[in-house]
Amino acid sequence: MRLRFLVLYSAIEASLTEMMSSRNFNRETSSESSTLHASITNFQFLITLVVVKNCMAFTRGLSTKLQGRTLDIVAAYKSVSVVKEALTDVRKTIDERFSEWFAETEELAKTVAVEPSIPRRCGRQTQRENCPADTPEIYYRRVIGIPYLDDVLSGMEARFSRLTSTAIQALKLVPAFVQSATFDEIKHFVDFYHTDLPSPSTMPSELRLWQKTCESMLSKPETVAGALKVCCKTDFPNISVILKS
């Protein structure tokens, strides 16, 4: 959505300009258009847009996979560490990377005749936005670039914790995808929930039997809910518990 907005930015700005000045629109519409135009031609808005776009570029593919099929979700979790490492590298070199983002913002700002500027500071500097800086680039790096990137990293750490990453591997037990599963992959989950499983020591044999059972299914469920409907708790006690977890 943010990337699309950036692509359409010039057209949006031009449309708002037209709505502000054209007599074809009533006073209320012209007033609202003027307010929106002032908001999107503010340099702080532009630098925020560019920062978000560049940070989210790292997670775009991951986000798409997480909204896909079960196998896509499993694949997505395997690439989480790569995305986190890439964002961490950006954080370590934030001065250089932010200079690139700032230059990109300056080019965008030129299209709407906006100069880089720092918001006026209050007498008492009690908020981050009042952080002193020598230049607009330094200011926006401190108040937007670094905080936003840190927030993305902490959010990924919270969402893709070891617990979640381990649990997601259990999705490979879904009948449509279990043929490619190995016990080494499932073992992480078995070890993690060892005390919750009825018979963890029999899991290797149970997995092979489950794979054979799923192989013979004419219609193989592609979801956990579908897998639970065809998973006999008597024959597959461990797998039944794992799928419910």
XYZ file of C-alpha atoms in Angstrom:
245
model
C 0.000 0.000 0.000
C 2.786 2.457 0.936
C 4.758 1.596 -2.214
C 1.631 2.091 -4.327
C 1.020 5.459 -2.687
C 4.582 6.501 -3.472
C 4.187 5.461 -7.113
C 0.947 7.445 -7.375
C 2.180 10.356 -5.273
C 2.587 12.864 -8.123
C -0.872 12.075 -9.485
C -2.451 12.374 -6.032
C -0.757 15.713 -5.384
C -1.838 17.031 -8.780
C -5.429 15.919 -8.189
C -5.584 17.647 -4.819
C -4.132 20.815 -6.345
C -6.849 20.766 -8.990
C -9.575 20.211 -6.386
C -8.248 23.119 -4.334
C -8.473 25.641 -7.156
C -11.184 24.388 -9.488
C -14.626 25.949 -9.383
C -16.105 22.550 -10.171
C -15.882 21.629 -6.489
C -17.747 23.148 -3.565
C -16.061 25.076 -0.759
C -16.027 22.123 1.660
C -14.308 19.847 -0.846
C -11.764 22.534 -1.702
C -11.046 23.100 1.987
C -10.567 19.388 2.696
C -8.360 19.062 -0.380
C -6.233 21.963 0.830
C -5.765 20.310 4.229
C -4.791 16.979 2.675
C -2.448 18.689 0.231
C -0.665 20.491 3.053
C -0.249 17.185 4.884
C 1.256 15.222 2.006
C 3.585 18.032 0.895
C 5.087 18.366 4.355
C 8.741 17.266 4.340
C 8.274 15.207 7.497
C 5.491 13.266 5.768
C 7.696 12.656 2.732
C 10.701 11.395 4.703
C 8.426 9.135 6.749
C 6.929 7.710 3.566
C 10.355 6.972 2.096
C 11.701 5.432 5.329
C 8.695 3.138 5.690
C 8.895 2.122 2.033
C 12.577 1.194 2.270
C 12.214 -0.728 5.528
C 9.112 -2.599 4.410
C 10.826 -3.618 1.171
C 12.723 -6.171 3.262
C 9.539 -7.739 4.634
C 7.296 -7.574 1.561
C 7.982 -11.127 0.357
C 7.737 -12.469 3.885
C 4.371 -10.804 4.380
C 3.029 -12.287 1.136
C 4.124 -15.804 2.111
C 2.531 -15.521 5.550
C -0.820 -14.840 3.891
C -0.488 -17.816 1.546
C -0.888 -21.567 1.808
C 0.355 -23.645 4.713
C 3.554 -24.567 2.867
C 4.179 -20.895 2.060
C 3.918 -20.065 5.766
C 6.465 -22.762 6.641
C 8.812 -21.394 3.970
C 8.289 -17.864 5.273
C 9.437 -18.780 8.755
C 12.615 -20.241 7.321
C 13.441 -16.861 5.780
C 12.638 -14.834 8.912
C 16.211 -14.980 10.194
C 17.539 -13.755 6.833
C 15.195 -10.753 6.869
C 16.090 -9.942 10.481
C 19.808 -10.120 9.688
C 19.356 -7.820 6.687
C 17.464 -5.251 8.758
C 20.067 -5.526 11.522
C 22.780 -4.753 8.959
C 20.814 -1.660 7.918
C 20.616 -0.600 11.564
C 24.389 -0.975 11.959
C 24.996 1.226 8.926
C 22.053 3.564 9.480
C 24.087 6.737 8.840
C 24.958 5.653 5.301
C 21.590 4.082 4.540
C 19.630 7.045 5.842
C 21.694 9.386 3.666
C 20.424 7.415 0.666
C 16.836 7.637 1.918
C 17.197 11.356 2.575
C 18.508 11.948 -0.949
C 15.551 9.981 -2.311
C 13.201 12.168 -0.270
C 14.841 15.349 -1.539
C 14.196 14.254 -5.124
C 10.561 13.531 -4.290
C 10.234 16.875 -2.499
C 11.507 18.730 -5.570
C 8.513 17.493 -7.558
C 6.206 19.448 -5.237
C 8.582 22.370 -4.587
C 9.212 21.456 -0.946
C 12.506 22.233 0.794
C 13.957 20.034 3.573
C 13.062 21.628 6.893
C 12.990 20.915 10.609
C 9.821 21.547 12.647
C 9.989 24.554 14.930
C 11.213 23.610 18.380
C 9.359 24.360 21.579
C 11.000 26.298 24.382
C 11.144 23.228 26.596
C 12.477 20.260 24.655
C 10.645 17.445 26.438
C 9.778 15.289 23.427
C 11.789 13.311 20.904
C 10.455 15.512 18.096
C 12.295 18.442 19.711
C 15.626 16.647 19.448
C 18.314 19.200 18.491
C 20.171 18.581 15.220
C 22.571 20.439 12.956
C 20.841 19.502 9.697
C 17.453 18.149 8.552
C 19.129 14.852 7.643
C 20.517 14.350 11.149
C 17.238 15.430 12.720
C 15.056 13.043 10.733
C 17.519 10.206 11.134
C 17.216 10.596 14.912
C 13.458 11.098 15.187
C 12.153 8.932 12.327
C 14.763 6.661 10.733
C 16.311 5.060 13.807
C 13.126 4.790 15.937
C 11.111 3.272 13.090
C 13.773 0.712 12.189
C 14.178 -0.233 15.858
C 10.416 -0.678 16.110
C 10.371 -2.977 13.067
C 13.178 -5.101 14.514
C 11.569 -5.387 17.953
C 8.233 -6.226 16.323
C 9.801 -9.044 14.318
C 11.555 -10.349 17.417
C 8.253 -10.454 19.290
C 6.214 -11.957 16.471
C 8.741 -14.520 15.276
C 9.980 -15.806 18.603
C 11.613 -19.235 18.951
C 8.348 -20.608 20.314
C 6.379 -19.470 17.267
C 9.043 -20.612 14.802
C 9.166 -24.048 16.413
C 5.392 -24.394 16.437
C 5.082 -23.400 12.781
C 7.140 -26.423 11.757
C 4.223 -28.562 12.940
C 2.308 -27.335 9.889
C 4.413 -29.748 7.857
C 2.307 -32.528 9.378
C -0.695 -31.375 7.330
C -1.499 -34.247 4.876
C -0.924 -32.215 1.701
C 2.662 -31.419 2.750
C 3.732 -34.191 5.126
C 5.505 -36.243 2.431
C 8.366 -33.740 2.405
C 8.657 -33.648 6.209
C 11.610 -35.251 7.980
C 11.796 -36.249 11.604
C 14.668 -33.811 12.117
C 12.272 -30.967 11.279
C 9.539 -32.284 13.561
C 12.044 -33.151 16.305
C 12.336 -29.483 17.319
C 8.649 -29.466 18.126
C 8.778 -32.875 19.843
C 11.639 -31.713 22.073
C 9.914 -28.428 22.862
C 6.609 -30.052 23.872
C 8.082 -33.310 25.145
C 6.047 -33.335 28.365
C 2.762 -32.674 26.524
C 3.031 -35.585 24.102
C 1.545 -38.978 25.075
C 4.429 -41.006 23.637
C 7.294 -38.894 22.267
C 9.616 -41.895 21.883
C 7.340 -43.411 19.220
C 7.163 -40.226 17.148
C 9.577 -41.381 14.373
C 7.473 -44.478 13.664
C 4.254 -42.519 14.013
C 5.466 -39.984 11.457
C 6.258 -42.686 8.894
C 2.844 -44.296 9.426
C 1.144 -40.902 9.091
C 3.010 -40.239 5.844
C 1.859 -43.595 4.447
C -1.708 -42.897 5.534
C -1.716 -39.448 3.946
C -0.131 -40.765 0.763
C -3.138 -43.012 0.174
C -5.694 -40.209 0.673
C -7.543 -39.231 -2.494
C -8.160 -35.725 -1.177
C -5.390 -34.449 1.071
C -6.358 -31.644 3.510
C -4.243 -28.496 3.199
C -5.136 -26.968 6.575
C -4.688 -27.934 10.217
C -8.464 -28.017 10.685
C -8.778 -30.433 7.781
C -5.907 -32.556 9.104
C -7.559 -32.936 12.512
C -10.690 -34.350 10.876
C -8.749 -37.236 9.318
C -6.224 -37.803 12.122
C -7.223 -40.714 14.358
C -6.180 -40.014 17.955
C -5.785 -43.731 18.629
C -3.420 -44.373 15.713
C -1.626 -41.024 15.875
C -1.689 -39.780 19.491
C 1.367 -37.530 19.211
C 0.465 -36.014 15.855
C -3.068 -35.344 17.061
C -1.710 -33.344 20.007
C 0.772 -31.479 17.807
C -1.911 -30.453 15.318
C -4.072 -29.114 18.151
C -1.231 -27.078 19.656
